[in-house]
mmCIF file of C-alpha atoms in Angstrom:
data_model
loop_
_atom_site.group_PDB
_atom_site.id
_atom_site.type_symbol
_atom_site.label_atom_id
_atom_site.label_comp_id
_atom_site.label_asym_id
_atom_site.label_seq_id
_atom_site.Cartn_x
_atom_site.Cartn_y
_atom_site.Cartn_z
ATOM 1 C CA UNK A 838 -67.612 -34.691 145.593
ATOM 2 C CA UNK A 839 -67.263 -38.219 143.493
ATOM 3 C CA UNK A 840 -69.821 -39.329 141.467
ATOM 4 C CA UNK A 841 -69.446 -42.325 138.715
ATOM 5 C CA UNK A 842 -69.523 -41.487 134.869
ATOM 6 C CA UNK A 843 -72.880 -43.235 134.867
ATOM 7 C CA UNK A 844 -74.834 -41.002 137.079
ATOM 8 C CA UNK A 845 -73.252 -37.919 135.583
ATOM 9 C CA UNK A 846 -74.481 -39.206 131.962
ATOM 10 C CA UNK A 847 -78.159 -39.503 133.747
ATOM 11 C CA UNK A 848 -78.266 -35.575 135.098
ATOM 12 C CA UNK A 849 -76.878 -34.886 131.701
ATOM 13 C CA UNK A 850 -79.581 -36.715 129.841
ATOM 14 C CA UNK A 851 -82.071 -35.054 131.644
ATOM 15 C CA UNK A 852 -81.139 -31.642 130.817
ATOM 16 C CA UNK A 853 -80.893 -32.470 127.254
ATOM 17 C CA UNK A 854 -84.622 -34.097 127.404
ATOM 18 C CA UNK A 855 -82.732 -37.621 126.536
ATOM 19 C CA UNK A 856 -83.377 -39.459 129.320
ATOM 20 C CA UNK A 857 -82.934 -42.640 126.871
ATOM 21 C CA UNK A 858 -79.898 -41.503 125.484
ATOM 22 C CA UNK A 859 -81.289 -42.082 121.775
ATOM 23 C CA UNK A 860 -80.219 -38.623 120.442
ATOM 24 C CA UNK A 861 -76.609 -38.503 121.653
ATOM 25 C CA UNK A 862 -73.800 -40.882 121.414
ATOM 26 C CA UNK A 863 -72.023 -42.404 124.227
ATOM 27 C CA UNK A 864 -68.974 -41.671 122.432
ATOM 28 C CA UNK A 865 -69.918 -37.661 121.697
ATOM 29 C CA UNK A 866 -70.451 -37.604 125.583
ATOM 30 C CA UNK A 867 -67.669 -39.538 126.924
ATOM 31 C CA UNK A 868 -65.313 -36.720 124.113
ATOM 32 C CA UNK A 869 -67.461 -33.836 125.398
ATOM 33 C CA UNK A 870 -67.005 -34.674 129.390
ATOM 34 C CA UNK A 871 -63.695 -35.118 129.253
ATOM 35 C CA UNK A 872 -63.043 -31.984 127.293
ATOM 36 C CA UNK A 873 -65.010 -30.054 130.338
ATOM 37 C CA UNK A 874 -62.662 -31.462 132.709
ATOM 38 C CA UNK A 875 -59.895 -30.764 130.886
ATOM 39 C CA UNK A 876 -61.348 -27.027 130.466
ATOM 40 C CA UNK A 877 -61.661 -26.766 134.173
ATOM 41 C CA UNK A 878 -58.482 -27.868 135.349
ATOM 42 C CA UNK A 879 -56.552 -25.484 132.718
ATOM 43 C CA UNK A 880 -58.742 -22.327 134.147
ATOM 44 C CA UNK A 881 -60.316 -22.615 137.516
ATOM 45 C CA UNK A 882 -59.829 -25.723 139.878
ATOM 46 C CA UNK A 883 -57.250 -28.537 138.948
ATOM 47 C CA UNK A 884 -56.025 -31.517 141.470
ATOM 48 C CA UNK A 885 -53.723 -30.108 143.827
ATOM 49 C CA UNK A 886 -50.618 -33.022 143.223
ATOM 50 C CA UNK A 887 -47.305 -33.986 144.389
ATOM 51 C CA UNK A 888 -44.223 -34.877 143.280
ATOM 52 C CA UNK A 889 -41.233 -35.800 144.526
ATOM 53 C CA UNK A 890 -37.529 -35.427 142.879
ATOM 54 C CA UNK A 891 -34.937 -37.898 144.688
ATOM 55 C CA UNK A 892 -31.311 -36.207 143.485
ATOM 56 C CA UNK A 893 -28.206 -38.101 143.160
ATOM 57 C CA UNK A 894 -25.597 -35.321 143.103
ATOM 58 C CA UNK A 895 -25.475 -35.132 139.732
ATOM 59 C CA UNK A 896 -28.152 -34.676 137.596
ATOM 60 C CA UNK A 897 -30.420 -30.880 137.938
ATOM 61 C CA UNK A 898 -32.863 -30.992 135.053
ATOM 62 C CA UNK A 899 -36.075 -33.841 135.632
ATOM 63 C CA UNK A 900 -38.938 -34.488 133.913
ATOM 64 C CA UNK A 901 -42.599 -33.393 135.144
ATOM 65 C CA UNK A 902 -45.933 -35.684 135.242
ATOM 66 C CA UNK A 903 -47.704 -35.752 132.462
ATOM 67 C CA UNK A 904 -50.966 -35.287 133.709
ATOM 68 C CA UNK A 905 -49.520 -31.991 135.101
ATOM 69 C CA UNK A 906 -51.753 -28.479 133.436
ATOM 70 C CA UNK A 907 -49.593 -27.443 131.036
ATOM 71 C CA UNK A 908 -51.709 -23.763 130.691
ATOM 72 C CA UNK A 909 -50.005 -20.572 131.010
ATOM 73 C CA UNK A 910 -49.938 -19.803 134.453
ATOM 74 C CA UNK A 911 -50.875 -22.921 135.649
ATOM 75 C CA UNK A 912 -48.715 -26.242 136.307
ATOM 76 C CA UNK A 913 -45.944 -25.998 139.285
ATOM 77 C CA UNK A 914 -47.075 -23.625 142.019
ATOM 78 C CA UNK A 915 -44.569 -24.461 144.118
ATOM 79 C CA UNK A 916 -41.442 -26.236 145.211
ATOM 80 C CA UNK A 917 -40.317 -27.291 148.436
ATOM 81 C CA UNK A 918 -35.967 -27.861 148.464
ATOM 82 C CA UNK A 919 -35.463 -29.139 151.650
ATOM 83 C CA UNK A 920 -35.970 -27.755 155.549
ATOM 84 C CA UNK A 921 -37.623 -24.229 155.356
ATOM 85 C CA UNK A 922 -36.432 -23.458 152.129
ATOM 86 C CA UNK A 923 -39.199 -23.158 148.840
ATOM 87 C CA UNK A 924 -37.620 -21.989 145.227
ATOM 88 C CA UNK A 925 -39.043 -19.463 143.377
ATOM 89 C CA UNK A 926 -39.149 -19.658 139.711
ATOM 90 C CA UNK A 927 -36.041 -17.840 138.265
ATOM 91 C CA UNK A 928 -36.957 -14.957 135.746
ATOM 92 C CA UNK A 929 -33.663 -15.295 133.130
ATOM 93 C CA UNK A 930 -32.843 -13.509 129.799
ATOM 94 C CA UNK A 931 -30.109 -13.755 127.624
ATOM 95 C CA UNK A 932 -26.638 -12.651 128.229
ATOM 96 C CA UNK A 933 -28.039 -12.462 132.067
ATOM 97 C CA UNK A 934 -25.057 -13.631 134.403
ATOM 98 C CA UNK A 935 -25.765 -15.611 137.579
ATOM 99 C CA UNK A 936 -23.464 -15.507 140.473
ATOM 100 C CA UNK A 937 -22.107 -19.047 139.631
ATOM 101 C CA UNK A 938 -20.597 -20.025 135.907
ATOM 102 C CA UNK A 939 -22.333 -23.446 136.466
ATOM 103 C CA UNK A 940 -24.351 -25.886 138.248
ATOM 104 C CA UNK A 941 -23.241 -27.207 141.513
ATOM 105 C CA UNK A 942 -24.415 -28.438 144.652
ATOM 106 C CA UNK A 943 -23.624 -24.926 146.318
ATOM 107 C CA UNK A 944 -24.378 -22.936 143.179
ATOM 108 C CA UNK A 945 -26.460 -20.075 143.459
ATOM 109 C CA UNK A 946 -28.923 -18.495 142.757
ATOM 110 C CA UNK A 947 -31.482 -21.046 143.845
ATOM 111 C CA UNK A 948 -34.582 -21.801 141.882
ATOM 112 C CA UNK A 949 -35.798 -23.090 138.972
ATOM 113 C CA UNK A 950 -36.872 -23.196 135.775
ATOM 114 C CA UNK A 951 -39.791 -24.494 133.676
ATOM 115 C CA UNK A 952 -37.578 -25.423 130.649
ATOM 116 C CA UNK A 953 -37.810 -26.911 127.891
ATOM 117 C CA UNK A 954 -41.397 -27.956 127.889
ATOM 118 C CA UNK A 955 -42.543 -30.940 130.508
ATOM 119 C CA UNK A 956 -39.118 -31.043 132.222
ATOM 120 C CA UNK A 957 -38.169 -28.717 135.614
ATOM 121 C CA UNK A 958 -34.541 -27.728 135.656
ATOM 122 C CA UNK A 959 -33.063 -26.492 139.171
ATOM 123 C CA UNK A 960 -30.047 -23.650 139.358
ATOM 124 C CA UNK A 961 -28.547 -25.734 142.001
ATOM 125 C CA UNK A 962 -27.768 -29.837 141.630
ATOM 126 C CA UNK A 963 -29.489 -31.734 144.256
ATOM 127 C CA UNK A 964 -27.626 -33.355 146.584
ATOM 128 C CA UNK A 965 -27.024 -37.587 146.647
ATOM 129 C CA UNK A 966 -30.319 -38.775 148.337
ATOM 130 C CA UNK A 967 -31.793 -35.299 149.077
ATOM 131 C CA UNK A 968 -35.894 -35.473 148.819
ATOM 132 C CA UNK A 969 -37.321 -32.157 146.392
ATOM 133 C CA UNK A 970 -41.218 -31.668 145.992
ATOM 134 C CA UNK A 971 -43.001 -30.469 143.419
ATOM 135 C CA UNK A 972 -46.300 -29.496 144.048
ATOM 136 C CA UNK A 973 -48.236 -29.223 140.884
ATOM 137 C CA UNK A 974 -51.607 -29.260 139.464
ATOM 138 C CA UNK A 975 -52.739 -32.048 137.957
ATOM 139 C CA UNK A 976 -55.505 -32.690 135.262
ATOM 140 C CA UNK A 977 -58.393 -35.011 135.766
ATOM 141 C CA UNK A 978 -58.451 -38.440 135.306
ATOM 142 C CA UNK A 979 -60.200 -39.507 131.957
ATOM 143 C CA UNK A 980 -63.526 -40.553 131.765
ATOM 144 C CA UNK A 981 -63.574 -44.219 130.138
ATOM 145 C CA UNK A 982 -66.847 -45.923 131.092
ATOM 146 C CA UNK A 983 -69.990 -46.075 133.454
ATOM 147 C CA UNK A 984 -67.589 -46.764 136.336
ATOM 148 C CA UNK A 985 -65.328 -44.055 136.207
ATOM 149 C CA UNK A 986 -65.540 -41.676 139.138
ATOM 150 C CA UNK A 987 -65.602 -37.848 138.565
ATOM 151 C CA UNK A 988 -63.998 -36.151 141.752
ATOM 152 C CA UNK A 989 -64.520 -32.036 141.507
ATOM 153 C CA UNK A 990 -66.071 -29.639 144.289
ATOM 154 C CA UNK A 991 -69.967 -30.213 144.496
ATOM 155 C CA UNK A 992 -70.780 -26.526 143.005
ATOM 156 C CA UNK A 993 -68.362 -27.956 139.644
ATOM 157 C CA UNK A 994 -70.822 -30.414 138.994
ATOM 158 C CA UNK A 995 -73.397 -28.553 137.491
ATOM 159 C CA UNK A 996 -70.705 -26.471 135.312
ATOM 160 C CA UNK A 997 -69.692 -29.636 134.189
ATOM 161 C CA UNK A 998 -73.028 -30.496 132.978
ATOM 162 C CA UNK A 999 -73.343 -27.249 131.358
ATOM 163 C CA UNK A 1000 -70.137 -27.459 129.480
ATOM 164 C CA UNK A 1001 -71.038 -31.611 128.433
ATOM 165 C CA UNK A 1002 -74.516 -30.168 127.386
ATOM 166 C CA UNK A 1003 -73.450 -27.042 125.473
ATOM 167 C CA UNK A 1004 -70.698 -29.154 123.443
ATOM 168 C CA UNK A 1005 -72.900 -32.130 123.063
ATOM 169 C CA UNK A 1006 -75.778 -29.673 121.196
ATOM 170 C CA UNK A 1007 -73.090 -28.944 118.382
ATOM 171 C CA UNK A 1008 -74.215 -31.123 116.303
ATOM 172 C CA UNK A 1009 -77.479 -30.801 116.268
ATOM 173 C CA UNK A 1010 -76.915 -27.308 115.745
ATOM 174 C CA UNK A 1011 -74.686 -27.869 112.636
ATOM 175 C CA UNK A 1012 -77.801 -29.901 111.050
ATOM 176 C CA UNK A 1013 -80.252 -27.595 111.448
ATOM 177 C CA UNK A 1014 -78.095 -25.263 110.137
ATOM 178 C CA UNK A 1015 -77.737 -27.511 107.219
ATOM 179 C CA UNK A 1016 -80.950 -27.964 106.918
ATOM 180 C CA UNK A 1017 -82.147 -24.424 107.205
ATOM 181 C CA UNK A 1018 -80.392 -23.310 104.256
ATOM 182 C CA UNK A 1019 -83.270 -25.225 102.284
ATOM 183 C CA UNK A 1020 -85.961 -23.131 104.084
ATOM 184 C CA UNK A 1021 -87.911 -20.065 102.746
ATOM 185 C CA UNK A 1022 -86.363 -16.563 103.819
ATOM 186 C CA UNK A 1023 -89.618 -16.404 106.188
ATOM 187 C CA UNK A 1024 -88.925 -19.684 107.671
ATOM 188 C CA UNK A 1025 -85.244 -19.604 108.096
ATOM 189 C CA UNK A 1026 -85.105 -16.383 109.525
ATOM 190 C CA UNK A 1027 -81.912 -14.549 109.972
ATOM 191 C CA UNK A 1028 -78.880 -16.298 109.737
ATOM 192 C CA UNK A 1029 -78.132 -17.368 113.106
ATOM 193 C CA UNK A 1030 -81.846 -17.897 113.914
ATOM 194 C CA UNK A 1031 -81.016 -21.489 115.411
ATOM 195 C CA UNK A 1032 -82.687 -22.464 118.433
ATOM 196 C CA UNK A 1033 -80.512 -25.090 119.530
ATOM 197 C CA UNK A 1034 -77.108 -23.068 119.001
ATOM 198 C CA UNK A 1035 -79.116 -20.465 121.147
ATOM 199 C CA UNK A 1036 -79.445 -23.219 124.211
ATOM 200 C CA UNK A 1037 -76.253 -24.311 123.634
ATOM 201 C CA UNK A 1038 -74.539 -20.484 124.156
ATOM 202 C CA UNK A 1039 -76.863 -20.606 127.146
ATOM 203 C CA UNK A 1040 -75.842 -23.731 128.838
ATOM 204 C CA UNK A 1041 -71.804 -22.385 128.001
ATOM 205 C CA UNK A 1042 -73.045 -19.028 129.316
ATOM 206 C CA UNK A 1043 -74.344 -20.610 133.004
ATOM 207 C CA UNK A 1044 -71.058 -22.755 132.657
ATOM 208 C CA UNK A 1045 -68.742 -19.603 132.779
ATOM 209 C CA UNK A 1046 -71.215 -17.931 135.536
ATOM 210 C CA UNK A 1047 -71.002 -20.550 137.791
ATOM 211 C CA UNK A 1048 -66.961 -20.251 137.187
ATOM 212 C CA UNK A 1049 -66.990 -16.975 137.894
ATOM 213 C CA UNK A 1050 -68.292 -16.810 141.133
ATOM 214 C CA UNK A 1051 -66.585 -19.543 142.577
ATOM 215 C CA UNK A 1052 -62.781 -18.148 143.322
ATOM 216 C CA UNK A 1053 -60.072 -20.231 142.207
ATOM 217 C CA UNK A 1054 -57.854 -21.829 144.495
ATOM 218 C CA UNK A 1055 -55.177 -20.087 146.535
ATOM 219 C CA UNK A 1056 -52.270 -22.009 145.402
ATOM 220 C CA UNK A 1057 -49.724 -18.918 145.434
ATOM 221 C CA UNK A 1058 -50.125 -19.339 149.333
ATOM 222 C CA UNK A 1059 -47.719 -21.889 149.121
ATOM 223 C CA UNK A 1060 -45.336 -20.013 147.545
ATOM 224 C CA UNK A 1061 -42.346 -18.155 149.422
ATOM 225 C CA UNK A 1062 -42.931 -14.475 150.203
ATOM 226 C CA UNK A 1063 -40.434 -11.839 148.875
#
């Protein structure tokens, strides 16, 4: 589901009881949103993306998108060589000895490997003109003005809101922190007696919930069995 930044920012208001938006920055909320889709691409639901790899024959190690998740466990999910044939990505450790001494067009094995950082480097050269996919997931686009357009599933939406609320509380939390530490022991109450860092956990707290019962994609269904 799409919606722009500017409708997003209303629900959002809402929740926090600033319909107005007189107690929260447009720039605290544009950092906050962004940093929940960010957050939900790394661990949950991230835009399913391709790319594709034209080789010449000669070169084997190419560098990835960089809007590609770069979490642990995330990022490339699969890779499609040519025909029927998908790579796997190649477990190695040192001293390990492949079947061929070095990279050719016919070397084997064939896969890959995520190394170094942001670049994909195949066992196997490409051959002159020969068409490799990567499919990878992607981050979100970032969130600039009122125009921008926020595609996640419908059920996201709220979690997003949650996460943009929670975050967007922080500072209000910090100053009446601040502020409490002027208080009598009766009135300040225990130390983390701070309603809005209460509301805040609670909004992050619905935000993980709503996560959690939502499965994440099935991209390892595109991967090669065996």
């Amino acid at each position: 589901m799409s919606v722009t930044w500017a409708a997003l920012k209303a629900q959002i208001g809402r929740k926090l009881d600033d319909p107005t938006y007189g107690k929260y920055s447009e720039a605290l909320l544009l950092d906050v949103v962004n940093d929940a889709l960010t957050a939900f691409a790394a661990t949950h639901t991230g835009i399913a993306s391709d790319f594709p790899i034209e080789g010449d024959g000669a070169t084997y190690e190419f560098a990835l998108p960089t809007n590609i998740v770069d979490a642990e466990g995330a990022g490339v999910y699969a890779v499609h060589w040519k025909e029927n044939t998908w790579l796997t990505e190649l477990e190695y450790w040192p001293g390990e000895v492949w079947s061929s001494t070095s990279r050719t067009t016919t070397s084997n094995p064939l896969g890959y490997i995520l190394w170094p950082q942001g670049k994909i480097s195949f066992s196997r050269i490409p051959t002159d003109g020969q068409e490799v996919t990567v499919h990878y997931v992607a981050y979100y686009s970032e969130v600039v003005d009122d125009n921008s357009s926020i595609t996640v599933p419908r059920w996201a939406l709220e979690a997003i809101k949650l996460y943009t609320a929670a975050v967007a509380l922080e500072p209000s939390s910090t100053k009446a922190a601040t502020l409490g530490q002027y208080k009598s022991r009766r009135e300040a109450g225990g130390p983390e007696d701070n309603p809005v860092l209460r509301l805040a956990e609670h909004y992050m707290r619905r935000y993980y919930e709503i996560l959690a019962a939502h499965a994440t994609p099935q991209y390892h269904k595109l991967q090669p069995v065996g």
